[in-house]
Short mmCIF file of C-alpha atoms in Angstrom, two decimals:
data_model
loop_
_atom_site.label_atom_id
_atom_site.label_comp_id
_atom_site.label_asym_id
_atom_site.label_seq_id
_atom_site.Cartn_x
_atom_site.Cartn_y
_atom_site.Cartn_z
CA MET A 1 73.52 -63.32 -193.47
CA ARG A 2 71.36 -66.40 -192.97
CA ILE A 3 73.48 -69.50 -192.32
CA ALA A 4 71.77 -72.86 -192.69
CA ARG A 5 72.88 -76.45 -192.24
CA PHE A 6 71.20 -78.72 -194.73
CA SER A 7 71.14 -82.06 -196.49
CA THR A 8 70.72 -82.67 -200.21
CA GLY A 9 70.45 -86.42 -199.78
CA GLU A 10 74.09 -86.79 -200.73
CA GLY A 11 75.62 -85.28 -197.62
CA VAL A 12 75.35 -82.51 -195.04
CA THR A 13 76.85 -79.07 -195.50
CA PHE A 14 76.40 -75.40 -194.63
CA GLY A 15 75.12 -72.68 -196.89
CA VAL A 16 73.91 -69.10 -197.10
CA VAL A 17 70.16 -68.62 -197.60
CA GLU A 18 69.43 -65.96 -200.20
CA GLY A 19 66.36 -64.64 -201.97
CA GLY A 20 62.96 -63.44 -200.85
CA PRO A 21 60.00 -65.39 -199.43
CA GLY A 22 58.99 -68.20 -201.75
CA GLU A 23 62.10 -67.74 -203.88
CA GLU A 24 64.82 -68.69 -201.38
CA PHE A 25 67.81 -70.72 -202.44
CA ILE A 26 70.91 -71.92 -200.61
CA SER A 27 74.44 -71.21 -201.81
CA ALA A 28 76.67 -73.94 -200.42
CA ILE A 29 79.88 -73.01 -198.62
CA SER A 30 82.99 -75.05 -197.95
CA GLY A 31 84.22 -75.74 -194.43
CA HIS A 32 82.56 -74.30 -191.36
CA PRO A 33 80.83 -70.90 -191.20
CA PHE A 34 82.84 -69.92 -188.09
CA SER A 35 85.80 -69.51 -190.43
CA GLN A 36 85.81 -67.35 -193.55
CA VAL A 37 82.84 -68.13 -195.77
CA GLN A 38 83.86 -69.50 -199.16
CA PHE A 39 81.19 -70.38 -201.70
CA THR A 40 81.48 -73.64 -203.65
CA GLY A 41 79.38 -72.44 -206.57
CA GLU A 42 76.58 -74.93 -205.86
CA ARG A 43 73.08 -73.51 -205.42
CA PHE A 44 69.93 -75.35 -204.37
CA PRO A 45 66.30 -74.22 -204.19
CA LEU A 46 65.28 -74.18 -200.54
CA SER A 47 62.28 -76.35 -201.36
CA GLN A 48 64.58 -79.13 -202.60
CA VAL A 49 66.78 -79.54 -199.52
CA LYS A 50 66.17 -80.67 -195.94
CA LEU A 51 66.99 -78.07 -193.32
CA LEU A 52 68.74 -79.49 -190.26
CA ALA A 53 69.42 -78.00 -186.84
CA PRO A 54 71.67 -75.05 -187.77
CA MET A 55 74.28 -76.05 -185.16
CA LEU A 56 75.11 -79.13 -183.09
CA PRO A 57 75.99 -77.49 -179.76
CA THR A 58 78.07 -79.15 -177.07
CA LYS A 59 75.53 -77.71 -174.63
CA VAL A 60 72.32 -75.74 -174.54
CA VAL A 61 72.17 -73.31 -171.62
CA ALA A 62 68.66 -72.07 -170.91
CA ILE A 63 67.38 -69.21 -168.77
CA GLY A 64 64.20 -69.57 -166.74
CA ARG A 65 61.69 -66.90 -165.71
CA ASN A 66 63.33 -64.17 -167.79
CA TYR A 67 60.02 -62.57 -168.79
CA ALA A 68 58.14 -61.19 -165.79
CA GLU A 69 54.68 -62.09 -167.13
CA HIS A 70 55.73 -65.68 -167.81
CA ALA A 71 57.09 -66.05 -164.28
CA ALA A 72 53.80 -64.71 -162.93
CA GLU A 73 51.60 -67.00 -165.03
CA LEU A 74 53.27 -70.04 -163.45
CA GLY A 75 53.06 -68.55 -159.96
CA ASN A 76 56.77 -67.77 -159.68
CA GLU A 77 58.77 -64.71 -158.68
CA VAL A 78 61.38 -63.23 -160.99
CA PRO A 79 64.71 -64.46 -159.58
CA ASP A 80 67.30 -61.98 -158.34
CA GLU A 81 69.86 -63.51 -160.70
CA PRO A 82 69.40 -65.37 -164.01
CA LEU A 83 68.09 -68.87 -163.41
CA ILE A 84 70.28 -71.30 -165.39
CA PHE A 85 69.42 -74.83 -166.42
CA MET A 86 70.75 -77.16 -169.11
CA LYS A 87 69.27 -79.13 -171.97
CA PRO A 88 71.30 -82.07 -173.35
CA SER A 89 72.68 -81.78 -176.87
CA THR A 90 70.48 -84.77 -177.73
CA THR A 91 67.38 -82.60 -177.36
CA VAL A 92 68.31 -80.63 -180.49
CA ILE A 93 66.35 -81.09 -183.72
CA GLY A 94 65.84 -78.87 -186.74
CA HIS A 95 63.03 -77.15 -188.61
CA GLY A 96 60.47 -79.64 -189.90
CA GLU A 97 61.55 -82.48 -187.62
CA ASN A 98 59.10 -84.06 -185.18
CA ILE A 99 58.80 -83.38 -181.47
CA ALA A 100 58.35 -86.79 -179.82
CA TYR A 101 55.77 -86.66 -177.00
CA PRO A 102 56.72 -89.22 -174.29
CA THR A 103 53.14 -90.26 -173.59
CA SER A 104 54.11 -93.07 -171.20
CA LEU A 105 56.00 -90.64 -168.95
CA SER A 106 54.25 -87.27 -169.20
CA ASP A 107 50.65 -86.08 -169.36
CA ARG A 108 51.48 -82.48 -170.26
CA VAL A 109 54.08 -81.23 -172.71
CA ASP A 110 54.27 -77.46 -173.29
CA TYR A 111 55.72 -75.20 -175.98
CA GLU A 112 58.00 -72.30 -175.02
CA GLY A 113 59.03 -70.06 -177.92
CA GLU A 114 62.38 -68.35 -177.40
CA LEU A 115 65.19 -66.38 -179.00
CA ALA A 116 68.40 -68.42 -179.07
CA VAL A 117 71.90 -66.94 -179.04
CA VAL A 118 74.58 -68.89 -180.91
CA ILE A 119 78.14 -68.48 -179.61
CA GLY A 120 80.86 -68.05 -182.23
CA ARG A 121 84.10 -68.02 -180.22
CA LEU A 122 85.65 -69.95 -177.36
CA CYS A 123 85.11 -67.66 -174.41
CA ARG A 124 85.01 -67.40 -170.64
CA GLU A 125 84.27 -64.50 -168.27
CA VAL A 126 83.16 -62.21 -171.09
CA PRO A 127 82.60 -58.58 -169.98
CA VAL A 128 79.20 -57.16 -170.91
CA GLU A 129 80.80 -54.63 -173.24
CA ARG A 130 82.50 -57.40 -175.26
CA VAL A 131 79.59 -59.82 -175.58
CA LYS A 132 78.88 -58.78 -179.16
CA ASP A 133 82.35 -60.08 -180.12
CA VAL A 134 81.52 -63.66 -179.10
CA ILE A 135 78.04 -63.94 -180.63
CA PHE A 136 77.84 -65.61 -184.03
CA GLY A 137 74.14 -65.00 -184.52
CA TYR A 138 70.59 -65.78 -183.49
CA THR A 139 67.96 -68.39 -184.25
CA CYS A 140 64.49 -69.47 -183.13
CA ALA A 141 64.05 -72.07 -180.41
CA ASN A 142 61.31 -74.03 -178.69
CA ASP A 143 62.16 -75.01 -175.11
CA VAL A 144 59.73 -77.95 -175.05
CA THR A 145 58.90 -78.88 -171.45
CA ALA A 146 57.12 -81.76 -169.71
CA ARG A 147 55.34 -79.42 -167.31
CA ASP A 148 53.99 -82.11 -165.01
CA LEU A 149 57.46 -83.57 -164.53
CA GLN A 150 58.92 -80.13 -163.92
CA LYS A 151 56.49 -79.62 -161.05
CA LYS A 152 57.06 -83.14 -159.73
CA ASP A 153 60.87 -83.08 -159.83
CA VAL A 154 61.32 -79.40 -158.81
CA GLN A 155 64.59 -79.22 -160.76
CA PHE A 156 64.32 -79.15 -164.55
CA THR A 157 66.58 -81.86 -165.98
CA ARG A 158 64.05 -84.57 -166.82
CA ALA A 159 61.29 -82.18 -167.86
CA LYS A 160 63.51 -80.32 -170.30
CA GLY A 161 65.81 -83.15 -171.36
CA PHE A 162 63.84 -85.55 -173.55
CA ASP A 163 65.16 -86.22 -177.04
CA THR A 164 63.64 -83.72 -179.55
CA PHE A 165 62.78 -81.18 -176.81
CA CYS A 166 64.93 -78.39 -178.29
CA PRO A 167 63.97 -77.51 -181.86
CA LEU A 168 66.31 -74.88 -183.34
CA GLY A 169 66.14 -73.10 -186.69
CA PRO A 170 65.37 -72.63 -189.43
CA TRP A 171 68.77 -70.96 -189.79
CA ILE A 172 71.12 -68.55 -187.98
CA GLN A 173 70.81 -64.84 -188.70
CA THR A 174 74.24 -63.28 -188.21
CA ASP A 175 73.43 -59.62 -188.94
CA LEU A 176 70.82 -58.59 -186.40
CA ASP A 177 70.15 -56.24 -183.52
CA ALA A 178 68.28 -58.61 -181.21
CA SER A 179 67.42 -56.08 -178.50
CA ASP A 180 63.79 -55.51 -179.56
CA LEU A 181 62.39 -58.23 -181.80
CA ALA A 182 58.81 -59.49 -182.00
CA LEU A 183 58.40 -63.15 -181.01
CA THR A 184 55.25 -65.11 -181.81
CA THR A 185 54.37 -68.74 -181.10
CA THR A 186 51.44 -70.37 -182.89
CA VAL A 187 49.84 -73.79 -182.50
CA ASN A 188 47.93 -74.97 -185.57
CA GLY A 189 48.00 -71.38 -186.82
CA GLU A 190 46.52 -69.86 -183.65
CA ILE A 191 48.65 -67.30 -181.81
CA ARG A 192 49.51 -68.48 -178.29
CA GLN A 193 52.50 -66.27 -177.40
CA SER A 194 53.32 -62.72 -178.45
CA GLY A 195 56.19 -60.80 -176.91
CA ARG A 196 59.29 -58.76 -177.62
CA THR A 197 62.90 -59.36 -176.67
CA SER A 198 62.95 -55.88 -175.14
CA GLN A 199 60.82 -57.40 -172.35
CA LEU A 200 63.66 -59.67 -171.18
CA VAL A 201 64.38 -59.13 -167.48
CA ASN A 202 68.07 -59.80 -168.15
CA ASP A 203 69.11 -58.72 -171.63
CA ILE A 204 71.39 -60.66 -173.97
CA PRO A 205 74.71 -59.04 -172.97
CA ALA A 206 73.92 -59.62 -169.28
CA LEU A 207 73.00 -63.26 -169.94
CA VAL A 208 76.12 -64.10 -171.94
CA ALA A 209 78.34 -62.40 -169.36
CA TYR A 210 76.59 -64.25 -166.53
CA VAL A 211 76.73 -67.69 -168.14
CA SER A 212 80.34 -67.30 -169.28
CA ALA A 213 81.34 -66.44 -165.71
CA VAL A 214 80.15 -69.92 -164.76
CA MET A 215 81.30 -72.05 -167.68
CA THR A 216 83.44 -71.90 -170.80
CA LEU A 217 81.37 -71.45 -173.93
CA ILE A 218 82.41 -73.24 -177.10
CA PRO A 219 81.63 -72.18 -180.70
CA GLY A 220 78.18 -73.49 -181.56
CA ASP A 221 76.92 -73.49 -177.98
CA VAL A 222 73.43 -72.08 -177.59
CA ILE A 223 71.87 -69.88 -174.91
CA LEU A 224 68.07 -69.82 -174.74
CA THR A 225 67.01 -66.43 -173.44
CA GLY A 226 63.61 -67.24 -171.91
CA THR A 227 59.99 -67.40 -173.03
CA PRO A 228 57.22 -64.79 -172.87
CA ALA A 229 53.82 -65.35 -171.30
CA GLY A 230 51.30 -67.64 -172.94
CA VAL A 231 52.89 -71.07 -172.57
CA GLY A 232 50.52 -74.00 -172.84
CA PRO A 233 50.08 -77.65 -173.72
CA LEU A 234 50.72 -79.45 -176.97
CA GLU A 235 48.79 -82.45 -178.23
CA ILE A 236 49.84 -85.20 -180.61
CA GLY A 237 49.22 -83.98 -184.15
CA ASP A 238 49.73 -80.30 -183.32
CA GLU A 239 51.97 -78.11 -185.46
CA VAL A 240 53.85 -75.53 -183.43
CA SER A 241 55.72 -72.57 -184.93
CA VAL A 242 58.05 -70.01 -183.35
CA GLY A 243 58.56 -66.90 -185.46
CA ILE A 244 61.01 -64.12 -184.64
CA GLU A 245 61.22 -60.82 -186.46
CA GLY A 246 64.31 -60.60 -188.67
CA ILE A 247 65.08 -64.32 -188.41
CA GLY A 248 62.27 -66.55 -189.70
CA THR A 249 59.93 -69.26 -188.51
CA LEU A 250 60.71 -72.61 -186.90
CA THR A 251 57.96 -75.21 -187.36
CA ASN A 252 57.66 -78.70 -185.90
CA LYS A 253 54.93 -81.31 -185.61
CA VAL A 254 54.15 -83.25 -182.45
CA VAL A 255 54.06 -87.07 -182.70
CA SER A 256 53.88 -89.85 -180.12
CA ARG A 257 57.20 -91.27 -179.01
CA ASP A 258 55.57 -94.46 -177.75
#
């Protein structure tokens, strides 16, 4: 099931995306998708609504250097344990919204296409064998990064934390085996990243168990699982897309913030 959060111009609601490519429509649901899905009877062509970030997480927990080739391309070793950092909730935007390049503060802003895990239940200290019970679904993510500030600061908060630096979407796929999915990032239609989730150093169950041992996860929280090799800079005017097999494609344009 593909769960989307969208606006019709008269309000924001959730719905289920149905139909094939080019013929998608959204069936609106009442309440929140974490509870039992109940359809309202309203249906909207996908082309006539605005897709929003599929969730508004209390926190975005990201994992660094979780693809060996990506760690190597930046001159880093793969850490012995998952490397955790945080992105503020204010970084989150949806499909079709603009990434704001802070030109007065950074000279290099990079894309990082990733698979995102959406948590569906309040949980803490989740055993690996029970991780599937706390996952609501999966979506596409772009861990946008001011690379020059990351190198300058050493820690990641400023580089990863600008408003609009965490596009999520276009929707959440709830019925999916995410253990071996193709992930592709394009810039202006040119392929820049191509990997598979089977290449993760720490797989999804290990990541959720590790993070939940540190902090309580709340429904709607998001875990970014890491990016494959091929990261690189974005320029103002670029259109960047992250596509993941079985989910869809998240597309955003880069504009100047200043």
